Coordinates of C-alpha atoms (C1' of nucleotides) in Angstrom, one line a residue:
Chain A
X216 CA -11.1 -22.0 -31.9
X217 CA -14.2 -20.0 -31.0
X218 CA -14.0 -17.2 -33.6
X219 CA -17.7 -16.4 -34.6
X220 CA -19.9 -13.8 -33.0
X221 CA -19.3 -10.1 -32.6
X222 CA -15.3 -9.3 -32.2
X223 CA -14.3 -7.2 -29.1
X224 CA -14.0 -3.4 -29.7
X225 CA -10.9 -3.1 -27.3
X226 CA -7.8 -4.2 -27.5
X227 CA -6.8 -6.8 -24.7
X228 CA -3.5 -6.4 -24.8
X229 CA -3.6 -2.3 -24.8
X230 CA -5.9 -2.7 -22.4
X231 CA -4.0 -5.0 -19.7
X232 CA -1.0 -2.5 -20.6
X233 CA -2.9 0.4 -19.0
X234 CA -4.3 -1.2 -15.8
X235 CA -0.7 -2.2 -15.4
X236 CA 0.1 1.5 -15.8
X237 CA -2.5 2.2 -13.0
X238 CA -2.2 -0.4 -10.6
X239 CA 1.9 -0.2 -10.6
X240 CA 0.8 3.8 -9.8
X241 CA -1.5 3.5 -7.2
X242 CA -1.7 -0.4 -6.1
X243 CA -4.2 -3.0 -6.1
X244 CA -7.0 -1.9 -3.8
X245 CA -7.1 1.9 -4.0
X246 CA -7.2 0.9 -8.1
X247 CA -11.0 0.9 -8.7
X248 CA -13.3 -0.6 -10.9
X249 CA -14.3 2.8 -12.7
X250 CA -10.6 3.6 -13.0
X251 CA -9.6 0.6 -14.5
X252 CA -12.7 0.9 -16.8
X253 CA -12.1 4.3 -17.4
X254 CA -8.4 3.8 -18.7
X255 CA -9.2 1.3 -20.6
X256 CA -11.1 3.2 -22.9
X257 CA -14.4 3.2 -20.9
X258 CA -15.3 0.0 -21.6
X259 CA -18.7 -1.3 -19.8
X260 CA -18.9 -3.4 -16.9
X261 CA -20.2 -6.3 -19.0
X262 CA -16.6 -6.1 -21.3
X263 CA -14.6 -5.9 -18.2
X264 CA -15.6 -8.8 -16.6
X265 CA -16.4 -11.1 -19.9
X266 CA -12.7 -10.3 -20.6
X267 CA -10.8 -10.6 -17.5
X268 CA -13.3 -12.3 -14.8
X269 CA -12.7 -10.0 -11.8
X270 CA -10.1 -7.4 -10.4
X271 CA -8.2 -9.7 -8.8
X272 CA -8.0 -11.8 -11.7
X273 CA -7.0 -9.2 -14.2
X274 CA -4.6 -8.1 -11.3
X275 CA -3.1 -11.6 -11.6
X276 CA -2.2 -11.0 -15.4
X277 CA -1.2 -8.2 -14.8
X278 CA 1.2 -9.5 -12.3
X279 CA 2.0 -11.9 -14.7
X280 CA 2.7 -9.5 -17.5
X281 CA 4.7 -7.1 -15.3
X282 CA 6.9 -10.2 -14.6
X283 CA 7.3 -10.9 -18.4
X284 CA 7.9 -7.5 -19.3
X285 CA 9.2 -5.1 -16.7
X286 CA 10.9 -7.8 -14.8
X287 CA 13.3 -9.5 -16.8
X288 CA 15.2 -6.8 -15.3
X289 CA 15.8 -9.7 -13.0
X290 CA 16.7 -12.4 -15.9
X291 CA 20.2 -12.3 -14.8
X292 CA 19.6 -13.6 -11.8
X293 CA 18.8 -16.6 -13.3
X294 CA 20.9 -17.2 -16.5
X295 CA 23.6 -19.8 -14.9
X296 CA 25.9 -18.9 -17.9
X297 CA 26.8 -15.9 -16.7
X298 CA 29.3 -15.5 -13.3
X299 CA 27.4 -15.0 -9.9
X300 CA 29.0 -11.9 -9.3
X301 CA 28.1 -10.0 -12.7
X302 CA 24.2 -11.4 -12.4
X303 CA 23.6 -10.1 -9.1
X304 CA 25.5 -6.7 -10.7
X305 CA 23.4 -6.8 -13.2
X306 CA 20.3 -7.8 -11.9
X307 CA 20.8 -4.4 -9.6
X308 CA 22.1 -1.9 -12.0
X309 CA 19.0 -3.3 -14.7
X310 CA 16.5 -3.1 -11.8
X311 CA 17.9 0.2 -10.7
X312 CA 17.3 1.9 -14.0
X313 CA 14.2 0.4 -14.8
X314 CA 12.9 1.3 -11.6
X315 CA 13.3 5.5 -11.8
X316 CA 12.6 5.4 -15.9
X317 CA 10.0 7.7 -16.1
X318 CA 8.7 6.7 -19.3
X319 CA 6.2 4.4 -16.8
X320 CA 5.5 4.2 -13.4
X321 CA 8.8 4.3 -10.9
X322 CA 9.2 2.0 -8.1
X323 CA 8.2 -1.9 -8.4
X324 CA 5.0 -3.4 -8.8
X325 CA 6.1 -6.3 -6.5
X326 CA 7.4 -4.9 -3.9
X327 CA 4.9 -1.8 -3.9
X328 CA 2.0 -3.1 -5.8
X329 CA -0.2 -4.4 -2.5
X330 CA 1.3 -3.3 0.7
X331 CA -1.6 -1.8 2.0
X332 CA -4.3 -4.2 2.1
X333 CA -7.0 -5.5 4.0
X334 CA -7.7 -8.9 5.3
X335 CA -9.9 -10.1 2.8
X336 CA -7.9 -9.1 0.0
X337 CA -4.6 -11.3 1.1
X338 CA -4.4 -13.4 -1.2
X339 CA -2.8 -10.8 -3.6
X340 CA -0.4 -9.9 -1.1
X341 CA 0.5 -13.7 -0.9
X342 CA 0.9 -13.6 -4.7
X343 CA 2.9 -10.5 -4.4
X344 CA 5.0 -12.0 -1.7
X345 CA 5.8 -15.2 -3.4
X346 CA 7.6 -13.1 -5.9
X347 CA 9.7 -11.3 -3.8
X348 CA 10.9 -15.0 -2.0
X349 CA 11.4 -16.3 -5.4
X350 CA 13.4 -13.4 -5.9
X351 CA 15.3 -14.2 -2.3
X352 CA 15.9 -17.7 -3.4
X353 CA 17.4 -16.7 -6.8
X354 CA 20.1 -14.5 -4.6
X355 CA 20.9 -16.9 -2.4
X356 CA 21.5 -19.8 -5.7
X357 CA 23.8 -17.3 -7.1
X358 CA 25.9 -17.2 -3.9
X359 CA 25.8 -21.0 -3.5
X360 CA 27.0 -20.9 -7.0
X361 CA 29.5 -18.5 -6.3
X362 CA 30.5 -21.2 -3.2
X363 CA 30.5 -23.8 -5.2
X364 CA 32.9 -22.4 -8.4
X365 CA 35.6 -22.0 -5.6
X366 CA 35.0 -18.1 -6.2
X367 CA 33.4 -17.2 -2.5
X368 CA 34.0 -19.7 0.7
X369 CA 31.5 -20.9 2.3
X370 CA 31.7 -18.7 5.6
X371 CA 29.5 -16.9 8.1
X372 CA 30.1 -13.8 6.3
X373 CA 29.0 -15.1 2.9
X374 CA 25.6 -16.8 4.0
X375 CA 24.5 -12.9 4.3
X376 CA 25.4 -11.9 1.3
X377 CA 21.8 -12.9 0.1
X378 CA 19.8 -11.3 2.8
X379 CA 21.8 -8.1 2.2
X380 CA 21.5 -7.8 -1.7
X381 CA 17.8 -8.5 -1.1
X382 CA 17.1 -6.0 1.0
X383 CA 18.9 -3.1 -1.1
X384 CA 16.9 -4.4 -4.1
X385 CA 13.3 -4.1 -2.2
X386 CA 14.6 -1.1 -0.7
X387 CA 15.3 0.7 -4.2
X388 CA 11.1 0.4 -5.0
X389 CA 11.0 2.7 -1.8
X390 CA 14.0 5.1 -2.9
X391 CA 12.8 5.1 -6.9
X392 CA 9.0 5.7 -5.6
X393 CA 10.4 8.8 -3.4
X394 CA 12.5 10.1 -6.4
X395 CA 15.4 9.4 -6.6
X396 CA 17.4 8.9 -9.8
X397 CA 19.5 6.0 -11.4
X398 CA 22.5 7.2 -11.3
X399 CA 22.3 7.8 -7.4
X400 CA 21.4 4.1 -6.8
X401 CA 23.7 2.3 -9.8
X402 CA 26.8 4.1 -7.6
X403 CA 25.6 2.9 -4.2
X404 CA 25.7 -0.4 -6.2
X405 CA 28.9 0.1 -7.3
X406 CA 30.1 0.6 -3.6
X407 CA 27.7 -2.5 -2.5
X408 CA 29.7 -4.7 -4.8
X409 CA 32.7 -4.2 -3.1
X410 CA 31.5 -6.0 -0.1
X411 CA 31.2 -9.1 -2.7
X412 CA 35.1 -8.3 -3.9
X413 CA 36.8 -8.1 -0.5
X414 CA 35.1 -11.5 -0.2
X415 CA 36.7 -13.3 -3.0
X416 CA 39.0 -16.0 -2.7
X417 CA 42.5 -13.4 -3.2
X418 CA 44.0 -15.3 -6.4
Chain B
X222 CA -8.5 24.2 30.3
X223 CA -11.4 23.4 29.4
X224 CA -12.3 20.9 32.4
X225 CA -15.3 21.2 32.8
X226 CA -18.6 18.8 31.6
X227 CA -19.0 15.3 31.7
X228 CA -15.5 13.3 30.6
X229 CA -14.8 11.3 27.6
X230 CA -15.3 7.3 28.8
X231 CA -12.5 6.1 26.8
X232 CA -9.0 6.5 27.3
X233 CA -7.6 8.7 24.4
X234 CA -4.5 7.4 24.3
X235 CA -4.7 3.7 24.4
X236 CA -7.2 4.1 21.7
X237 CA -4.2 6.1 19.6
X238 CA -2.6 3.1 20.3
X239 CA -5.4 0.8 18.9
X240 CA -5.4 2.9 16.0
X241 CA -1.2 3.4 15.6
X242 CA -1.3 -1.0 15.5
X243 CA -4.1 -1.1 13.1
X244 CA -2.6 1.8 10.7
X245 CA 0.6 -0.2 10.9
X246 CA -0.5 -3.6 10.1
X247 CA -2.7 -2.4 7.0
X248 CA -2.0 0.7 6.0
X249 CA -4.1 3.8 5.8
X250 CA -6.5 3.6 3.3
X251 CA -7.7 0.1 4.0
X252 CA -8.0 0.8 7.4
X253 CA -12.2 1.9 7.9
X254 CA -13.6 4.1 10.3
X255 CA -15.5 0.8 11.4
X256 CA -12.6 -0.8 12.2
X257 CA -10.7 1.8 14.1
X258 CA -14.0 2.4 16.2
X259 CA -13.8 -1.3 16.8
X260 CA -10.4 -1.7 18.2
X261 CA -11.2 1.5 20.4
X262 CA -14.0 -0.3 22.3
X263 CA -16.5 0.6 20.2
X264 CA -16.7 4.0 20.3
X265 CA -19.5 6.0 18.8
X266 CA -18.9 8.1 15.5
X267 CA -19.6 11.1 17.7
X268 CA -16.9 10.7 20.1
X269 CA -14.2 9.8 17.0
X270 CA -15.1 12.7 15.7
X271 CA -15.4 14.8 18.7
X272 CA -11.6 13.1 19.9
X273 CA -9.8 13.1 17.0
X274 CA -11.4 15.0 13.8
X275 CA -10.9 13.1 11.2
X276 CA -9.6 10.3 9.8
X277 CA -6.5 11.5 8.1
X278 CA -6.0 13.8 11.1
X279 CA -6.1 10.3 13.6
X280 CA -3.1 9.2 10.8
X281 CA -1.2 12.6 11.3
X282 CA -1.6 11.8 15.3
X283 CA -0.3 8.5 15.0
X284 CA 2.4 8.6 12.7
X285 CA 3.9 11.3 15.3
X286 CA 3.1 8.9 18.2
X287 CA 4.7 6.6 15.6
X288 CA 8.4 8.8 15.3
X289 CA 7.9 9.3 19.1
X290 CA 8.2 5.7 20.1
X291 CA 8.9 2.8 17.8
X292 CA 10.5 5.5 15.2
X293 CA 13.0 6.4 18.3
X294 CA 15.6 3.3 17.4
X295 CA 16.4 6.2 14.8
X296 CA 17.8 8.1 17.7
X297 CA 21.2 7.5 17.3
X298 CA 21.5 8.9 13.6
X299 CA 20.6 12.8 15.0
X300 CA 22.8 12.3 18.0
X301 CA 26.1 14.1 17.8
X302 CA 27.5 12.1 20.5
X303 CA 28.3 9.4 18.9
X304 CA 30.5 8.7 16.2
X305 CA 29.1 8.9 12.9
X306 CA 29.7 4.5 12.1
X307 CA 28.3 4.0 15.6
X308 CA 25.8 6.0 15.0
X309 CA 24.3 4.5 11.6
X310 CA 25.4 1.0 12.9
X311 CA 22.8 1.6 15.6
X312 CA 20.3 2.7 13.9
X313 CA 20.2 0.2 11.1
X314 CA 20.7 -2.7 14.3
X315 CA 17.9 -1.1 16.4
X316 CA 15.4 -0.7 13.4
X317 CA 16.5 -4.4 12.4
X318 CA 15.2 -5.6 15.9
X319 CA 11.8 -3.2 16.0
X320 CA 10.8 -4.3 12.4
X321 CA 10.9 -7.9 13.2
X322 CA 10.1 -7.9 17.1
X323 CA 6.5 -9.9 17.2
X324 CA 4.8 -8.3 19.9
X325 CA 3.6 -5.4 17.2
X326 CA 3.2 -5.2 13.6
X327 CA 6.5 -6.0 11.6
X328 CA 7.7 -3.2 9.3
X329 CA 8.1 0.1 8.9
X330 CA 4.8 2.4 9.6
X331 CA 7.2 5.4 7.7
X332 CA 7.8 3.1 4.6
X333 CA 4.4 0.7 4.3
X334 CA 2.3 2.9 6.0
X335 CA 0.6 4.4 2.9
X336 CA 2.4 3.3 -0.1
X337 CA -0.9 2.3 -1.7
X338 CA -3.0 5.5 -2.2
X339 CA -5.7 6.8 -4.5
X340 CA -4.5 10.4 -5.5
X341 CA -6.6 12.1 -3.4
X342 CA -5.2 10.9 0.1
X343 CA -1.8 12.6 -1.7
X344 CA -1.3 14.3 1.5
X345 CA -1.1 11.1 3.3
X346 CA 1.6 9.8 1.3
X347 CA 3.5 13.2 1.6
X348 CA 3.5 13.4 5.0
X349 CA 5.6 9.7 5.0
X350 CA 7.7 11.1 2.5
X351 CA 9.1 13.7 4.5
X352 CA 9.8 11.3 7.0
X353 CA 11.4 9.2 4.9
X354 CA 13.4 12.3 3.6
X355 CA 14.5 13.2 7.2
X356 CA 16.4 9.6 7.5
X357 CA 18.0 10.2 4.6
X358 CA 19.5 13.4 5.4
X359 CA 20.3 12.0 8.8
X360 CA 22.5 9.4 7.4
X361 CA 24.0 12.6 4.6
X362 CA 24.9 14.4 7.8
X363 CA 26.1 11.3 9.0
X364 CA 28.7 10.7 6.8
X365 CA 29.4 14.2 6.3
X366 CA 30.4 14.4 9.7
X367 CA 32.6 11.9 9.5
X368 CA 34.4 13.3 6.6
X369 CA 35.2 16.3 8.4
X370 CA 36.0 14.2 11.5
X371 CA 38.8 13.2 8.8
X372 CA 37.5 9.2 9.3
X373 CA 36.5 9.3 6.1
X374 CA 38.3 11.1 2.9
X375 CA 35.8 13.0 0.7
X376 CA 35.9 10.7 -2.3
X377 CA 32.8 10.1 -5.0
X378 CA 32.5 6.3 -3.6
X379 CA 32.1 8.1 0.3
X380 CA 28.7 10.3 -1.3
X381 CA 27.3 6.7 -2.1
X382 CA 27.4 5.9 1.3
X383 CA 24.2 7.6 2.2
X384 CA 22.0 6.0 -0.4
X385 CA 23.3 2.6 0.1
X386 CA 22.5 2.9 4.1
X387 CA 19.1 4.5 3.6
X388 CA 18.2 2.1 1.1
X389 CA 19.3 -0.7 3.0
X390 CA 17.1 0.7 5.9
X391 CA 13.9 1.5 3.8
X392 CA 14.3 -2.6 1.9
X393 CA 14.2 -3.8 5.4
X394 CA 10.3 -2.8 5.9
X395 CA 9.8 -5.0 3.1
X396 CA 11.8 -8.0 4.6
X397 CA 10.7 -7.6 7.9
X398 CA 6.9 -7.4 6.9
X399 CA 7.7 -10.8 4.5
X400 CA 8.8 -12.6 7.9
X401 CA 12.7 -12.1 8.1
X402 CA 14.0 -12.4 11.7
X403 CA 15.7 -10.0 13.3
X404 CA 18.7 -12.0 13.5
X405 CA 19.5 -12.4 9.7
X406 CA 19.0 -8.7 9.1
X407 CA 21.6 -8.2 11.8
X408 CA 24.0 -10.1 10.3
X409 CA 23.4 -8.6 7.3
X410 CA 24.1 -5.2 8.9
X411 CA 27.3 -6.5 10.3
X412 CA 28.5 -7.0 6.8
X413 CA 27.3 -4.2 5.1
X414 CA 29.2 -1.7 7.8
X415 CA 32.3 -3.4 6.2
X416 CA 32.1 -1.4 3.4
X417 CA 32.3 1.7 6.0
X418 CA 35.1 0.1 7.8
X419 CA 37.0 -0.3 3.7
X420 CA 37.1 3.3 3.1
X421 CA 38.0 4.5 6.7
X422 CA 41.8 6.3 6.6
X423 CA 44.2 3.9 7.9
X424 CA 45.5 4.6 10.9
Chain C
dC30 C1' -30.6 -14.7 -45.5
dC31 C1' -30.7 -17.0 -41.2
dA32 C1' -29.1 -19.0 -37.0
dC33 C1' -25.8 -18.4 -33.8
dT34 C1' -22.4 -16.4 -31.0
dT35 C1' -20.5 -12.7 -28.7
dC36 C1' -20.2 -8.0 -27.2
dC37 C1' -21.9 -3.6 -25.6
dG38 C1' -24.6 0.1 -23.0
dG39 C1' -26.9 0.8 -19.1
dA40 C1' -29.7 -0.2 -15.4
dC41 C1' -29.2 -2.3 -11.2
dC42 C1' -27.7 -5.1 -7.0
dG43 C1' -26.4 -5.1 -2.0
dC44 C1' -22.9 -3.3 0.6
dT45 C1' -19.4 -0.1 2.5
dT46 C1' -17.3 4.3 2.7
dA47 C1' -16.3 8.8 5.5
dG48 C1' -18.7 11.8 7.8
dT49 C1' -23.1 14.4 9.8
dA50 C1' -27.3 15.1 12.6
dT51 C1' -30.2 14.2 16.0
dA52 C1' -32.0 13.3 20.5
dG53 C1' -31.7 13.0 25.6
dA54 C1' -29.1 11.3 29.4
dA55 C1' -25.0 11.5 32.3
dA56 C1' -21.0 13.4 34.6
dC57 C1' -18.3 17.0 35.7
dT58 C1' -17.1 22.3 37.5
dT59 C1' -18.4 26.5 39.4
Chain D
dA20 C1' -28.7 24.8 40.7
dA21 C1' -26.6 26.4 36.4
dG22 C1' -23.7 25.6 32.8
dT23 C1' -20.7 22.8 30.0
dT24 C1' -19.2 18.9 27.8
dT25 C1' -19.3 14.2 26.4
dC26 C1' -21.9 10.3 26.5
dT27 C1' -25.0 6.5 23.9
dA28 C1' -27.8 5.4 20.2
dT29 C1' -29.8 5.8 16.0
dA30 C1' -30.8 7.6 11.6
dC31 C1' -28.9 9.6 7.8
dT32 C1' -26.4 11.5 3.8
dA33 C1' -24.2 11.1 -0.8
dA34 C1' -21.0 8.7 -2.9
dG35 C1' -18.4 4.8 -4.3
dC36 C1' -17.4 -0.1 -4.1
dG37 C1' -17.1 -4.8 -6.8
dG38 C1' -20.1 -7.3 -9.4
dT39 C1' -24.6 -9.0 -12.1
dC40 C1' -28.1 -9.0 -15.5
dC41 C1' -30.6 -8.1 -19.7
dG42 C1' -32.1 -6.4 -24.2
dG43 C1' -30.4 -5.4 -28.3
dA44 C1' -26.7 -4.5 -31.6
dA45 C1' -23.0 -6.4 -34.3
dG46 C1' -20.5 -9.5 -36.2
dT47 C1' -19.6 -14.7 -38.2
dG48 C1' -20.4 -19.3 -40.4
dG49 C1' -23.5 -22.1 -43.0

DNA sequence: CCACTTCCGGACCGCTTAGTATAGAAACTT
DNA sequence: AAGTTTCTATACTAAGCGGTCCGGAAGTGG
């Protein structure tokens, strides 16, 4: 549509690419203006903010990229044509490795990206943390789906299953950003499925 | 010692208190020297400075307040007493109920307490790491100990056990802080010790 | 070529940051 | 009384924060 005037010098998309690289590093508010404008090729205030509006805006695509990109770690999760069990599996062993690659950042952006904020900034924790439920949510439709193929019975025992797969998935951001590697956490998953197995409905 | 001159007006340790809740429900970095004089009764700069040094040296004093209190629910996992299963089972139960219990901050200060950090606060983050480091040997030493109890055989699934525990342990800072209830986390636990119970030598 | 649109460099805004310096007064011990 | 320490209170530093504004350059469409 609007396609006279000067062109931009910078490229957007490079550019979102490496506040993504800083902000997954470091977080949201201890990522600052100059930083972001440095790494982007130190572009002026004026190009920053013509082109992404604020911090917390360009945070929010950012967000948004990170969820297109790094995330689809988590795509299994949510493909229905595959069985329950092998898309929570997967949904691990991808995040796992994606999450101590050190080709980028380690950790995730979600879980790590704004945990240490103040007040006035909670809004981006509230974005943040409407992730992770969503992520929560698409646990727990896998094991209803798991129920409801007649592959898990609906017991006390399997309405944790969720909660616990959950927690070992946030708590691999914490163990990837301290170091460790992916083979250490794809075998703990390996030894976390088998709480799934000795659930199954013996055939 | 020195006991003489005119004594300090405000009691030092409820203030490390002050400061140990507002650290834990923000973070360091966000947290400002305004603030923490604040929720000490508005203290002067000169006694903060005069009490406690510095900023990051008030975070060193509370994260050991920190491990000296709240951080005691990991008790069991250093005690020799116990047997290794009841020993992690008591930790991971006893961290589930401090995380989530409402009368403080929810979380984990060790985990979320400085997770976001521009790289020159560095130290900060180290100094959390090594905590985090220490759990995770405890629960190494854990299991080894129960291997040369002989309840567990030395197999490659039984040197996944520590990573899945201390995984487990680290994600629940994450769920706790997102509003999670003690209670699911528990029952969570109670399923995740049956992997324990699965590789235990039959009697 | 001109009118128009857009971008860029840089100055600038008000505010906050961690931390220091100053003063004199007050409260304690010896 | 002498000496020591912390007090309150204020002023201050130097730097950084997110964000705004303007003049001029650079490109485009007619």
């Amino acid at each position: 549509m609007a396609r006279t005037g000067r062109p931009r010098e910078f490229d957007r998309d490079k550019a979102l690419d490496a506040a993504l690289t800083l902000f997954w590093t470091q977080g949201y508010e201890p990522t600052s203006l100059n930083q972001l404008k440095a790494c982007m090729g130190n572009i002026s205030p004026a190009s920053f903010y013509a082109a992404f509006g604020s911090k917390e805006a360009l945070f929010r695509e950012v967000v948004q990229r990170y969820v297109e990109t790094y995330g689809q770690v988590m795509a299994p999760l949510w493909d229905e044509t595959l069985e329950p069990r092998d898309a929570i599996e997967q949904t691990l062993r991808r995040s796992a490795r994606m999450q101590t690659t050190r080709s980028h950042p380690t950790g995730c952006l979600i879980v790590l990206g704004a945990s240490n904020c103040s007040p006035e900034n909670e809004p981006v924790q509230t974005l943040l943390a409407a992730q992770r439920e969503r992520s929560r949510k698409g646990f727990q439709d896998c094991v209803a789906r798991a129920v409801a193929d007649g592959e898990l019975t609906d017991t006390p025992v399997t309405k944790t299953l969720p909660t616990l797969f959950v927690t070992f998935l946030h708590g691999m951001a914490c163990e990837a950003r301290d170091g460790n590697r992916a083979k250490k956490l794809d075998e703990a998953i390996t030894t976390l499925m088998q709480v799934w197995n000795s659930l199954t409905v013996s055939p």
